[in-house]
Structures are given as C-alpha cells and as structure tokens.
Amino acid sequence: MMPSLFFPRRLPQSVRLLALALLSVFLSVFTQGQGDLRSMALDAALPVQWFDSRTAALWDGVVGSLQSRAALEAENARLRQALAAAQPLLLDRDILRSENRQLLALLDSFPQAPGRVMAARVIAENFTAGNQIITVDHGQNDGVFIGQAVLAAGGLAGQVVAVGTMTSRIALLSDLDSSVPAQSAANDQPLLVNGTGDPRELQIPFQARNTPLRAGERLVTSGLGGRYPPGLPIGTIQSIRRNGTQAFADIRVRPAVALGRLNTVLLLWPQGQQQATKTP
C-alpha cells in the first residue's frame, strides 16, 4: 500500500503511482541545468552521510570490543585451567629443588661420612610443644633400627625412636627428651646438649656460673655411650647468661642443622656396626 503522506486514501493506487512517476520525471528534467540545486542537495545530504558512517564505525567498534572481550574471557579461563593443572607440578619442582639443595649441602657437610649412610625423605612432621618428631620413608625393610643416628646438612639432626616396616620416626635434637653427650671442639670439656622444644635453640645444663665456655664455641659429639660417633657437629654456643641467684649458667646453643626445615636426612650406620637384619 502506498503511504497516505502525500495522497489521500480515496485515490486509486494506479493514479498515485502515475503521479509519482510524473513528479520524478519533472524533478529529473528540472535539475539538469540547476548545478546550485544539486550542490545544495549534496550539502544537505552530507550530515546524513557523516552520521551514517560514524554510526557504522561505532557499531563495528562495539562488535569488535565484544568479540575481543569474549576472546579475552575464553583465554583467561584457559590460562586458569592451565595454572590449576600446573600447580602440583610447580610444587613438586620446588620440593625437588629444595631436596637437591639439601643433598648438595649434605655432600659438602660429610664428604667422608663416618660410616654407611642412606638418604631418606621426610614425609611428615610433628612439631608440638615439647615434641620435635619427623617421619621418614625408610624402616625395618631398609635395616633402620631404634637409636640410629640421623644426620642432616650441617651436622647431627637426631636419632630414630620408632621403626615400622617402611617408615621410621626420628626425634630431633630439639625434642625435650633429647640429650646428646657432647664436648667443646676447643678444649674437649664433656657436656650434655639438651632439647628445648624449639627447633632453633638447644641448651647446655648443669654448667657452673664461672664456666670456661664462651659464646661462639663449636660443640661436637663426644662419642660417650656409643650411640653417636665422635666429632659430629651439634651447634654453636649462642649466649651465656649468669644469674646471681642461680648456681648454674643459662647456656643457649644454635643448632648446626636447620631442624625446622628438613626435607632430606641421612640414616647413619657407624663404622663396625652391623646393619639390622631385614624383616622378611
């Protein structure tokens, strides 16, 4: 249906079409020699053309932005999935790197071990008030025995206190029940080094206020009792406090081993000591 903007609806459709055709012919003939009129028409159409081109460009920009955002969201989701999948591998890599550093430090600490040694991985820790226990992945099947000395990078770490078929529990030097026969590397004075429940600190009990010990002295195992070979590094005297109301000095020792950060240890079979029989 022809719109009724120019013609009333009562006129037949054929009449309206004829009138529009005649109008078109008239305008075409009339504007043949009217250059100014053509220019005016072009100038009048310029804002419409500019608005149309800007609208099209704006629409293309919006569509491109939406497509870019969708692509970025998809890439973000993919990267998140890849990161989640890689996290266990990164954690394993960090653990292996830490273990490798400790193994290299062990080699530097004991270029000639005082007996046969076996590397063991720490698989659990129990650091509570007074208890300083770690669990390693070797046990009776590997010949581990109760009382066995355990080394770590820097020196003595502790001793085996419980043995299972494939795992063992080790009490560190910092355990409250730990007591190691020791001596000063400078003057062979016999001492005991006890745990305090703090992996960063040990203590020497029963030393008189006028003890000849000095801060900075290195302590090693004395070999008394036969449990630990002599000469294993234990730690360094960190401080000596003398209280006038007490008979003994308060002597604190910094462990030679980072007892709170162990990933790998060495189980020691001293020279001349037979390995325990493996369980069938």
Backbone as numpy.savetxt, mean C-alpha at the origin, in Angstrom:
# Nx Ny Nz CAx CAy CAz Cx Cy Cz
-54.61 21.23 -47.09 -55.46 22.43 -47.09 -54.57 23.66 -47.09
-54.98 24.64 -47.91 -54.25 25.90 -47.99 -54.57 26.72 -46.74
-53.61 27.34 -46.15 -53.87 28.14 -44.96 -54.75 29.31 -45.29
-55.53 29.71 -44.32 -56.49 30.79 -44.50 -55.93 32.15 -44.10
-54.54 32.24 -44.04 -53.94 33.51 -43.65 -54.19 34.59 -44.69
-54.14 34.19 -46.00 -54.33 35.16 -47.09 -55.69 35.06 -47.76
-56.32 33.93 -47.68 -57.59 33.73 -48.39 -58.64 33.23 -47.43
-59.85 33.68 -47.59 -60.94 33.11 -46.77 -61.24 31.70 -47.21
-61.71 30.90 -46.30 -61.96 29.49 -46.57 -63.07 29.26 -47.61
-63.90 30.33 -47.83 -65.01 30.11 -48.76 -64.56 30.02 -50.21
-63.34 30.53 -50.57 -62.85 30.42 -51.95 -62.43 29.00 -52.24
-62.69 28.52 -53.46 -62.28 27.15 -53.81 -60.75 27.03 -53.80
-60.27 25.83 -53.64 -58.83 25.59 -53.58 -58.16 25.92 -54.90
-58.80 25.64 -56.00 -58.21 25.92 -57.32 -58.00 27.40 -57.52
-58.96 28.20 -57.03 -58.84 29.66 -57.17 -57.66 30.16 -56.35
-57.51 29.65 -55.16 -56.41 30.10 -54.31 -55.06 29.72 -54.90
-54.93 28.52 -55.45 -53.69 28.10 -56.09 -53.35 28.99 -57.28
-54.37 29.34 -58.08 -54.15 30.19 -59.25 -53.68 31.57 -58.81
-54.31 32.09 -57.75 -53.91 33.41 -57.27 -52.47 33.42 -56.79
-52.05 32.39 -56.07 -50.67 32.31 -55.60 -49.70 32.19 -56.76
-50.07 31.46 -57.79 -49.19 31.31 -58.95 -49.02 32.64 -59.65
-50.12 33.36 -59.84 -50.03 34.67 -60.48 -49.18 35.63 -59.64
-49.32 35.57 -58.32 -48.52 36.43 -57.44 -47.04 36.12 -57.56
-46.72 34.85 -57.69 -45.32 34.45 -57.83 -44.74 34.95 -59.13
-45.53 34.85 -60.24 -45.04 35.33 -61.54 -44.84 36.83 -61.49
-45.78 37.56 -60.85 -45.68 39.01 -60.76 -44.43 39.43 -60.00
-44.16 38.76 -58.86 -42.99 39.13 -58.06 -41.70 38.84 -58.80
-41.69 37.75 -59.57 -40.49 37.39 -60.32 -40.21 38.41 -61.40
-41.26 38.82 -62.13 -41.08 39.81 -63.20 -40.74 41.17 -62.61
-41.39 41.52 -61.50 -41.21 42.85 -60.92 -39.81 43.05 -60.37
-39.21 41.99 -59.84 -37.89 42.14 -59.20 -36.74 41.95 -60.15
-37.02 41.71 -61.45 -35.93 41.52 -62.40 -35.05 42.76 -62.48
-35.62 43.89 -62.49 -34.84 45.12 -62.60 -34.70 45.89 -61.32
-35.05 45.30 -60.23 -34.99 45.99 -58.95 -33.84 45.45 -58.10
-32.60 45.89 -58.43 -31.44 45.40 -57.68 -31.47 45.79 -56.23
-31.94 47.01 -55.98 -31.99 47.46 -54.59 -32.94 46.60 -53.78
-34.04 46.24 -54.41 -35.00 45.41 -53.68 -34.43 44.04 -53.34
-33.64 43.49 -54.30 -32.99 42.20 -54.02 -31.99 42.32 -52.87
-31.24 43.43 -52.89 -30.26 43.62 -51.80 -30.94 43.76 -50.47
-32.07 44.50 -50.50 -32.79 44.67 -49.24 -33.31 43.32 -48.73
-33.76 42.48 -49.69 -34.25 41.15 -49.28 -33.13 40.30 -48.70
-31.95 40.40 -49.35 -30.81 39.63 -48.83 -30.40 40.14 -47.46
-30.37 41.48 -47.32 -30.00 42.03 -46.01 -31.01 41.65 -44.94
-32.30 41.63 -45.35 -33.33 41.25 -44.38 -33.20 39.79 -43.98
-32.71 38.96 -44.91 -32.57 37.52 -44.61 -31.30 37.20 -43.84
-30.34 38.16 -43.82 -29.05 37.88 -43.16 -29.19 37.51 -41.69
-29.97 38.26 -40.88 -30.09 37.84 -39.46 -30.68 36.44 -39.30
-31.62 36.12 -40.21 -32.22 34.78 -40.13 -31.19 33.71 -40.43
-30.37 33.97 -41.47 -29.32 33.00 -41.81 -28.29 32.87 -40.69
-27.91 34.04 -40.12 -26.92 34.00 -39.01 -27.47 33.23 -37.82
-28.72 33.50 -37.47 -29.33 32.80 -36.35 -29.42 31.29 -36.64
-29.73 30.96 -37.88 -29.84 29.54 -38.24 -28.48 28.84 -38.14
-27.42 29.53 -38.64 -26.09 28.91 -38.57 -25.60 28.78 -37.13
-25.87 29.81 -36.31 -25.45 29.74 -34.91 -26.20 28.65 -34.16
-27.49 28.53 -34.48 -28.28 27.48 -33.83 -27.76 26.11 -34.19
-27.42 25.94 -35.48 -26.88 24.65 -35.90 -25.54 24.35 -35.22
-24.66 25.38 -35.14 -23.36 25.18 -34.49 -23.53 24.87 -33.00
-24.47 25.61 -32.38 -24.72 25.35 -30.96 -25.25 23.94 -30.73
-26.11 23.51 -31.59 -26.65 22.14 -31.46 -25.57 21.09 -31.66
-24.71 21.33 -32.67 -23.60 20.38 -32.89 -22.69 20.34 -31.67
-22.45 21.53 -31.04 -21.62 21.55 -29.83 -22.24 20.79 -28.68
-23.56 20.96 -28.51 -24.25 20.24 -27.42 -24.18 18.75 -27.65
-24.43 18.32 -28.88 -24.38 16.88 -29.19 -22.98 16.34 -28.97
-21.96 17.13 -29.44 -20.58 16.67 -29.24 -20.21 16.59 -27.77
-20.69 17.58 -26.98 -20.40 17.56 -25.55 -21.04 16.36 -24.87
-22.28 16.07 -25.24 -22.95 14.90 -24.66 -22.23 13.62 -25.03
-21.80 13.53 -26.30 -21.08 12.33 -26.72 -19.75 12.22 -25.99
-19.04 13.36 -25.83 -17.75 13.34 -25.12 -17.95 12.94 -23.66
-18.99 13.45 -23.02 -19.24 13.10 -21.62 -19.55 11.62 -21.49
-20.37 11.11 -22.41 -20.69 9.68 -22.37 -19.42 8.84 -22.55
-18.55 9.28 -23.48 -17.30 8.55 -23.71 -16.40 8.60 -22.47
-16.34 9.79 -21.83 -15.52 9.93 -20.63 -16.05 9.07 -19.48
-17.39 9.03 -19.34 -17.97 8.20 -18.29 -17.69 6.73 -18.54
-17.77 6.31 -19.80 -17.48 4.91 -20.12 -16.01 4.59 -19.85
-15.11 5.53 -20.22 -13.68 5.30 -19.96 -13.39 5.29 -18.47
-14.07 6.18 -17.72 -13.89 6.22 -16.27 -14.31 4.90 -15.64
-15.43 4.35 -16.07 -15.90 3.07 -15.53 -14.92 1.96 -15.87
-14.38 2.00 -17.10 -13.42 0.97 -17.49 -12.14 1.06 -16.66
-11.67 2.29 -16.42 -10.45 2.46 -15.63 -10.66 2.05 -14.18
-11.86 2.32 -13.64 -12.15 1.89 -12.27 -12.12 0.37 -12.17
-12.70 -0.30 -13.15 -12.67 -1.76 -13.15 -11.24 -2.28 -13.26
-10.44 -1.64 -14.12 -9.05 -2.07 -14.27 -8.27 -1.86 -12.98
-8.52 -0.72 -12.29 -7.83 -0.45 -11.03 -8.22 -1.47 -9.96
-9.52 -1.79 -9.90 -9.97 -2.78 -8.91 -9.32 -4.13 -9.17
-9.18 -4.48 -10.45 -8.55 -5.76 -10.78 -7.05 -5.74 -10.51
-6.43 -4.55 -10.62 -4.97 -4.46 -10.45 -4.54 -4.30 -9.00
-5.45 -3.88 -8.12 -5.07 -3.63 -6.73 -4.45 -4.84 -6.04
-5.05 -6.05 -6.17 -4.38 -7.21 -5.54 -2.98 -7.44 -6.09
-2.80 -7.21 -7.40 -1.48 -7.40 -7.98 -0.50 -6.36 -7.45
-0.97 -5.11 -7.30 -0.11 -4.07 -6.75 0.27 -4.38 -5.31
-0.70 -4.89 -4.53 -0.41 -5.25 -3.14 0.60 -6.38 -3.09
0.43 -7.41 -3.94 1.39 -8.50 -3.98 2.77 -7.99 -4.38
2.80 -7.04 -5.33 4.09 -6.51 -5.76 4.78 -5.77 -4.62
4.01 -4.98 -3.86 4.60 -4.25 -2.74 5.10 -5.22 -1.67
4.33 -6.30 -1.41 4.77 -7.29 -0.43 6.05 -7.97 -0.89
6.09 -8.35 -2.17 7.29 -9.00 -2.70 8.49 -8.06 -2.66
8.25 -6.78 -2.96 9.35 -5.83 -2.92 9.88 -5.68 -1.50
8.96 -5.62 -0.52 9.38 -5.53 0.88 10.14 -6.78 1.30
9.64 -7.95 0.89 10.33 -9.20 1.24 11.72 -9.25 0.61
11.81 -8.79 -0.64 13.12 -8.80 -1.30 14.10 -7.90 -0.58
13.61 -6.72 -0.13 14.50 -5.82 0.63 14.97 -6.49 1.91
14.05 -7.19 2.60 14.44 -7.84 3.85 15.39 -9.00 3.59
15.18 -9.73 2.49 16.10 -10.82 2.17 17.50 -10.28 1.86
17.57 -9.17 1.12 18.87 -8.57 0.85 19.52 -8.09 2.15
18.71 -7.50 3.04 19.24 -7.06 4.32 19.71 -8.24 5.15
19.00 -9.36 5.07 19.43 -10.57 5.78 20.77 -11.06 5.26
20.92 -11.03 3.94 22.20 -11.45 3.37 23.34 -10.54 3.83
23.05 -9.25 3.92 24.07 -8.31 4.40 24.36 -8.51 5.88
23.32 -8.85 6.67 23.50 -9.01 8.11 24.25 -10.29 8.45
24.00 -11.34 7.67 24.62 -12.64 7.97 25.26 -13.22 6.72
26.34 -12.60 6.25 27.02 -13.15 5.07 27.52 -14.57 5.32
27.84 -14.87 6.59 28.18 -16.23 7.00 27.33 -16.57 8.22
26.20 -17.21 7.98 25.27 -17.52 9.06 25.91 -18.51 10.03
25.58 -18.39 11.34 26.17 -19.29 12.36 25.48 -20.65 12.37
25.28 -21.23 11.23 24.60 -22.52 11.13 23.73 -22.56 9.89
22.93 -23.60 9.80 22.03 -23.71 8.66 20.80 -22.86 8.91
20.35 -22.18 7.88 19.19 -21.30 8.02 18.16 -21.63 6.94
16.93 -21.26 7.24 15.84 -21.43 6.28 14.97 -20.18 6.36
14.71 -19.58 5.20 13.86 -18.39 5.15 12.41 -18.80 5.34
11.68 -18.01 6.11 10.26 -18.26 6.37 9.50 -16.95 6.23
8.29 -17.05 5.71 7.45 -15.87 5.51 6.51 -15.69 6.70
6.38 -14.45 7.16 5.45 -14.13 8.24 4.04 -14.09 7.65
3.14 -14.91 8.21 1.77 -14.98 7.68 0.73 -14.43 8.65
1.14 -14.14 9.90 0.19 -13.57 10.87 0.98 -12.90 11.98
0.32 -11.92 12.62 0.92 -11.20 13.75 -0.08 -11.11 14.88
0.43 -11.11 16.12 -0.42 -10.91 17.30 0.31 -9.96 18.23
0.11 -8.67 17.98 0.75 -7.64 18.78 -0.30 -7.04 19.72
-0.39 -7.61 20.91 -1.29 -7.09 21.93 -0.46 -6.72 23.14
-1.11 -6.22 24.17 -0.39 -5.81 25.37 0.37 -7.00 25.96
1.67 -6.94 25.89 2.51 -8.00 26.44 2.84 -9.09 25.47
1.97 -9.38 24.50 2.22 -10.45 23.53 2.80 -9.87 22.24
3.93 -10.41 21.84 4.58 -10.01 20.60 4.88 -11.30 19.82
3.85 -11.82 19.15 3.93 -13.13 18.51 3.71 -12.98 17.02
4.52 -13.69 16.22 4.29 -13.80 14.79 4.18 -15.27 14.42
3.52 -15.55 13.31 3.37 -16.91 12.81 4.02 -17.00 11.44
4.80 -18.06 11.21 5.49 -18.23 9.93 5.00 -19.50 9.25
5.34 -19.63 7.98 4.78 -20.70 7.15 5.64 -21.97 7.12
6.41 -22.23 8.18 7.17 -23.48 8.28 6.89 -24.11 9.64
6.90 -25.46 9.67 6.60 -26.15 10.91 7.35 -27.46 11.03
6.72 -28.45 11.66 7.37 -29.73 11.91 7.83 -30.41 10.62
7.06 -30.24 9.55 7.45 -30.86 8.29 8.78 -30.32 7.78
9.18 -29.15 8.25 10.45 -28.56 7.85 11.52 -28.71 8.92
11.20 -29.44 10.01 12.18 -29.65 11.06 12.26 -28.54 12.08
11.30 -27.64 12.12 11.29 -26.55 13.10 11.02 -27.12 14.49
11.66 -26.58 15.51 11.49 -27.10 16.87 11.33 -25.96 17.86
10.71 -26.26 18.99 10.50 -25.26 20.03 11.85 -24.83 20.63
12.01 -23.53 20.82 13.26 -22.99 21.34 14.24 -22.60 20.25
13.90 -22.84 19.00 14.80 -22.52 17.90 14.97 -21.01 17.76
16.21 -20.59 17.56 16.50 -19.17 17.39 16.00 -18.69 16.03
15.54 -17.46 16.01 15.01 -16.85 14.78 15.74 -15.54 14.54
16.25 -15.38 13.33 16.99 -14.18 12.96 16.16 -13.33 12.00
16.51 -12.06 11.90 15.91 -11.15 10.92 16.98 -10.14 10.53
16.65 -9.30 9.58 17.63 -8.31 9.12 18.08 -7.45 10.29
19.37 -7.53 10.62 19.93 -6.74 11.72 20.41 -7.58 12.88
19.79 -8.75 13.12 20.24 -9.56 14.24 19.18 -10.55 14.70
19.16 -10.78 16.03 18.25 -11.75 16.63 16.84 -11.17 16.71
15.84 -12.01 16.33 14.45 -11.56 16.37 13.66 -12.21 17.49
13.97 -13.47 17.84 13.21 -14.15 18.88 13.45 -15.64 18.83
12.46 -16.41 19.32 12.59 -17.86 19.34 11.23 -18.50 19.09
11.26 -19.73 18.59 10.04 -20.49 18.32 9.45 -20.96 19.66
8.15 -20.73 19.85 7.50 -21.13 21.09 6.39 -22.17 20.87
5.98 -22.39 19.64 4.95 -23.40 19.34 5.13 -23.84 17.90
4.95 -25.15 17.66 5.19 -25.70 16.33 3.99 -26.53 15.91
3.49 -26.27 14.72 2.46 -27.08 14.10 3.05 -27.85 12.94
2.19 -28.54 12.20 2.68 -29.34 11.08 3.32 -28.47 10.01
2.66 -27.35 9.68 3.16 -26.51 8.59 3.39 -25.06 8.99
3.12 -24.71 10.24 3.33 -23.34 10.72 3.97 -23.37 12.09
4.53 -22.22 12.48 5.16 -22.10 13.80 4.89 -20.70 14.34
4.85 -20.61 15.67 4.68 -19.31 16.33 6.01 -18.92 16.95
6.33 -17.64 16.81 7.60 -17.11 17.27 7.34 -15.95 18.23
7.94 -16.03 19.43 7.89 -14.93 20.38 9.06 -14.00 20.09
8.76 -12.76 19.79 9.81 -11.79 19.49 10.52 -11.36 20.77
11.68 -10.74 20.62 12.44 -10.27 21.78 11.64 -9.29 22.62
10.69 -8.61 22.02 9.91 -7.61 22.75 8.77 -8.21 23.55
8.50 -9.52 23.42 7.45 -10.16 24.21 7.81 -10.07 25.70
6.79 -9.86 26.52 7.04 -9.70 27.96 7.69 -10.93 28.58
7.49 -12.11 28.02 8.08 -13.33 28.56 9.47 -13.60 27.99
9.97 -12.73 27.12 11.27 -12.96 26.50 12.39 -12.47 27.40
13.45 -13.28 27.51 14.64 -12.92 28.27 15.84 -13.59 27.61
16.79 -12.80 27.17 17.91 -13.32 26.38 19.22 -13.08 27.13
20.04 -14.14 27.38 21.37 -13.93 27.93 22.22 -13.13 26.96
22.78 -12.03 27.43 23.50 -11.12 26.55 24.77 -10.63 27.22
25.50 -9.85 26.46 26.69 -9.21 26.99 26.98 -7.97 26.16
27.75 -7.07 26.74 28.18 -5.90 26.01 29.29 -6.30 25.04
29.20 -5.82 23.83 30.25 -6.13 22.85 31.56 -5.48 23.21
31.53 -4.52 24.15 32.75 -3.80 24.50 33.52 -4.46 25.63
32.83 -5.02 26.65 33.56 -5.51 27.82 33.11 -6.89 28.30
32.31 -7.60 27.54 31.88 -8.97 27.88 31.12 -9.05 29.19
30.56 -7.96 29.67 29.80 -8.00 30.91 28.51 -8.78 30.69
28.25 -9.85 31.49 27.03 -10.63 31.29 25.79 -9.84 31.69
24.76 -9.96 30.88 23.53 -9.20 31.08 22.33 -10.06 30.70
21.16 -9.57 31.03 19.91 -10.10 30.50 19.21 -8.96 29.75
18.61 -9.29 28.63 17.81 -8.32 27.88 16.39 -8.85 27.83
15.46 -8.10 28.40 14.06 -8.54 28.51 13.16 -7.73 27.58
12.03 -8.33 27.24 11.03 -7.64 26.44 10.20 -6.70 27.30
9.64 -5.68 26.66 8.82 -4.70 27.36 7.38 -4.69 26.87
7.06 -5.49 25.86 5.74 -5.42 25.24 5.67 -4.39 24.14
6.75 -3.68 23.91 6.83 -2.67 22.87 7.89 -3.11 21.86
7.54 -3.33 20.59 8.53 -3.82 19.62 9.65 -2.82 19.35
9.52 -1.59 19.82 10.56 -0.59 19.58 11.54 -0.48 20.73
11.33 -1.27 21.81 12.14 -1.04 23.00 12.30 -2.32 23.82
13.52 -2.57 24.29 13.83 -3.65 25.23 14.41 -3.00 26.49
14.71 -3.85 27.51 15.29 -3.29 28.73 16.29 -4.27 29.34
17.21 -3.70 30.13 18.19 -4.51 30.87 17.85 -4.37 32.35
17.46 -5.46 33.02 17.09 -5.37 34.44 18.30 -5.61 35.36
18.11 -5.27 36.62 19.02 -5.65 37.71 20.44 -5.11 37.52
20.56 -3.89 37.00 21.86 -3.25 36.91 21.91 -2.10 37.91
22.97 -2.10 38.72 23.11 -1.09 39.76 23.14 0.32 39.17
22.82 1.27 40.01 22.78 2.66 39.56 24.14 3.13 39.03
25.23 2.57 39.58 26.56 2.96 39.12 27.11 2.02 38.05
26.24 1.38 37.27 26.66 0.44 36.22 27.64 1.10 35.26
28.62 0.35 34.79 29.58 0.92 33.82 29.02 1.00 32.41
27.83 0.47 32.20 27.24 0.53 30.86 27.00 1.98 30.44
27.12 2.21 29.14 26.94 3.55 28.60 25.99 3.51 27.40
25.29 4.61 27.21 24.42 4.71 26.03 25.26 4.60 24.76
24.74 3.87 23.81 25.45 3.66 22.55 26.19 2.33 22.48
26.31 1.61 23.61 26.99 0.31 23.59 26.13 -0.73 22.87
26.77 -1.55 22.08 26.09 -2.62 21.36 26.01 -3.86 22.24
24.89 -4.57 22.16 24.67 -5.80 22.92 24.53 -6.97 21.96
25.14 -8.10 22.36 25.07 -9.31 21.55 24.73 -10.48 22.47
24.34 -11.60 21.87 24.07 -12.80 22.67 25.37 -13.33 23.26
25.27 -13.83 24.50 26.46 -14.35 25.18 26.67 -15.84 24.92
25.62 -16.54 24.52 25.73 -17.98 24.30 25.44 -18.81 25.54
25.24 -18.16 26.70 24.94 -18.91 27.92 23.60 -19.62 27.79
23.54 -20.85 28.26 22.33 -21.65 28.17 22.23 -22.43 26.89
23.00 -22.08 25.86 23.03 -22.86 24.64 21.88 -22.63 23.68
20.93 -21.78 24.04 19.78 -21.59 23.13 20.14 -20.72 21.95
20.92 -19.66 22.20 21.31 -18.76 21.12 22.82 -18.83 20.94
23.29 -18.90 19.71 24.74 -18.86 19.47 25.30 -17.52 19.94
26.55 -17.48 20.39 27.13 -16.21 20.86 27.37 -15.25 19.69
27.30 -13.97 20.02 27.68 -12.94 19.04 26.56 -12.43 18.16
25.31 -12.89 18.34 24.21 -12.38 17.51 23.81 -10.99 18.01
23.70 -10.00 17.11 23.32 -8.65 17.55 21.92 -8.64 18.16
21.78 -7.95 19.28 20.48 -7.80 19.96 19.98 -6.37 19.84
20.85 -5.40 20.12 20.43 -4.01 20.05 21.50 -3.08 20.58
21.11 -1.83 20.78 22.02 -0.80 21.25 21.38 -0.09 22.44
22.19 0.13 23.49 21.67 0.85 24.66 21.27 2.26 24.24
20.04 2.58 24.50 19.50 3.87 24.07 19.54 4.92 25.18
19.24 4.50 26.42 19.23 5.46 27.52 19.46 4.74 28.84
20.06 5.44 29.80 20.27 4.94 31.16 19.78 6.01 32.12
18.76 5.67 32.90 18.19 6.63 33.86 18.47 6.14 35.26
18.98 7.03 36.08 19.32 6.70 37.46 18.41 7.50 38.40
17.56 6.77 39.09 16.63 7.39 40.04 17.19 7.20 41.44
17.32 8.29 42.18 17.95 8.23 43.50 17.21 7.39 44.50
15.94 7.11 44.28 15.15 6.32 45.23 15.14 4.84 44.87
15.73 4.45 43.73 15.73 3.06 43.32 17.14 2.52 43.25
17.25 1.21 43.56 18.59 0.59 43.61 19.15 0.31 42.24
18.27 0.12 41.25 18.72 -0.27 39.91 18.47 0.85 38.90
19.33 0.88 37.90 19.18 1.85 36.82 18.11 1.36 35.84
17.43 2.30 35.21 16.45 1.98 34.17 17.16 2.10 32.83
17.47 0.94 32.22 18.26 0.91 30.99 17.38 0.44 29.84
17.27 1.26 28.81 16.43 0.95 27.65 17.32 0.65 26.44
16.87 -0.33 25.66 17.66 -0.81 24.52 16.82 -0.71 23.24
17.41 -0.19 22.19 16.75 -0.16 20.88 17.10 -1.45 20.14
16.12 -2.27 19.76 16.42 -3.54 19.09 17.18 -3.33 17.78
18.03 -4.29 17.46 18.75 -4.26 16.19 17.84 -4.60 15.02
16.71 -5.25 15.32 15.75 -5.68 14.29 14.49 -4.83 14.39
13.93 -4.46 13.27 12.64 -3.76 13.25 11.54 -4.78 13.54
11.32 -5.07 14.82 10.46 -6.18 15.21 9.01 -5.99 14.79
8.56 -4.78 14.64 7.17 -4.54 14.27 6.91 -4.55 12.79
7.93 -4.77 11.96 7.76 -4.71 10.50 8.47 -5.87 9.83
8.15 -7.08 10.25 8.81 -8.26 9.71 7.93 -8.94 8.66
8.51 -9.20 7.51 7.85 -10.01 6.47 8.55 -11.35 6.28
9.85 -11.36 6.53 10.66 -12.56 6.31 11.63 -12.72 7.47
11.81 -13.95 7.94 12.76 -14.26 9.00 13.58 -15.47 8.60
14.63 -15.72 9.37 15.47 -16.90 9.17 15.38 -17.81 10.39
15.00 -19.05 10.15 15.04 -20.08 11.20 16.45 -20.65 11.23
17.03 -20.73 12.43 18.45 -21.07 12.56 18.62 -22.44 13.20
19.43 -23.28 12.54 19.92 -24.52 13.15 21.41 -24.32 13.40
21.81 -24.07 14.65 23.21 -23.77 14.93 24.13 -24.90 14.53
25.39 -24.56 14.37 26.40 -25.56 14.00 26.41 -26.69 15.03
26.41 -27.92 14.54 26.48 -29.09 15.42 25.14 -29.52 15.96
24.09 -28.75 15.73 22.76 -29.14 16.23 22.01 -29.85 15.12
21.47 -31.03 15.43 20.77 -31.83 14.41 19.37 -31.28 14.21
18.94 -31.30 12.95 17.59 -30.91 12.62 16.61 -31.93 13.17
15.50 -31.45 13.72 14.50 -32.37 14.27 13.95 -33.27 13.17
13.59 -34.46 13.56 13.06 -35.42 12.57 11.72 -34.95 12.05
11.55 -35.03 10.75 10.28 -34.60 10.14 9.18 -35.57 10.48
8.00 -35.04 10.66 6.87 -35.89 10.93 6.42 -36.55 9.65
5.96 -37.81 9.72 5.56 -38.50 8.49 4.32 -37.87 7.93
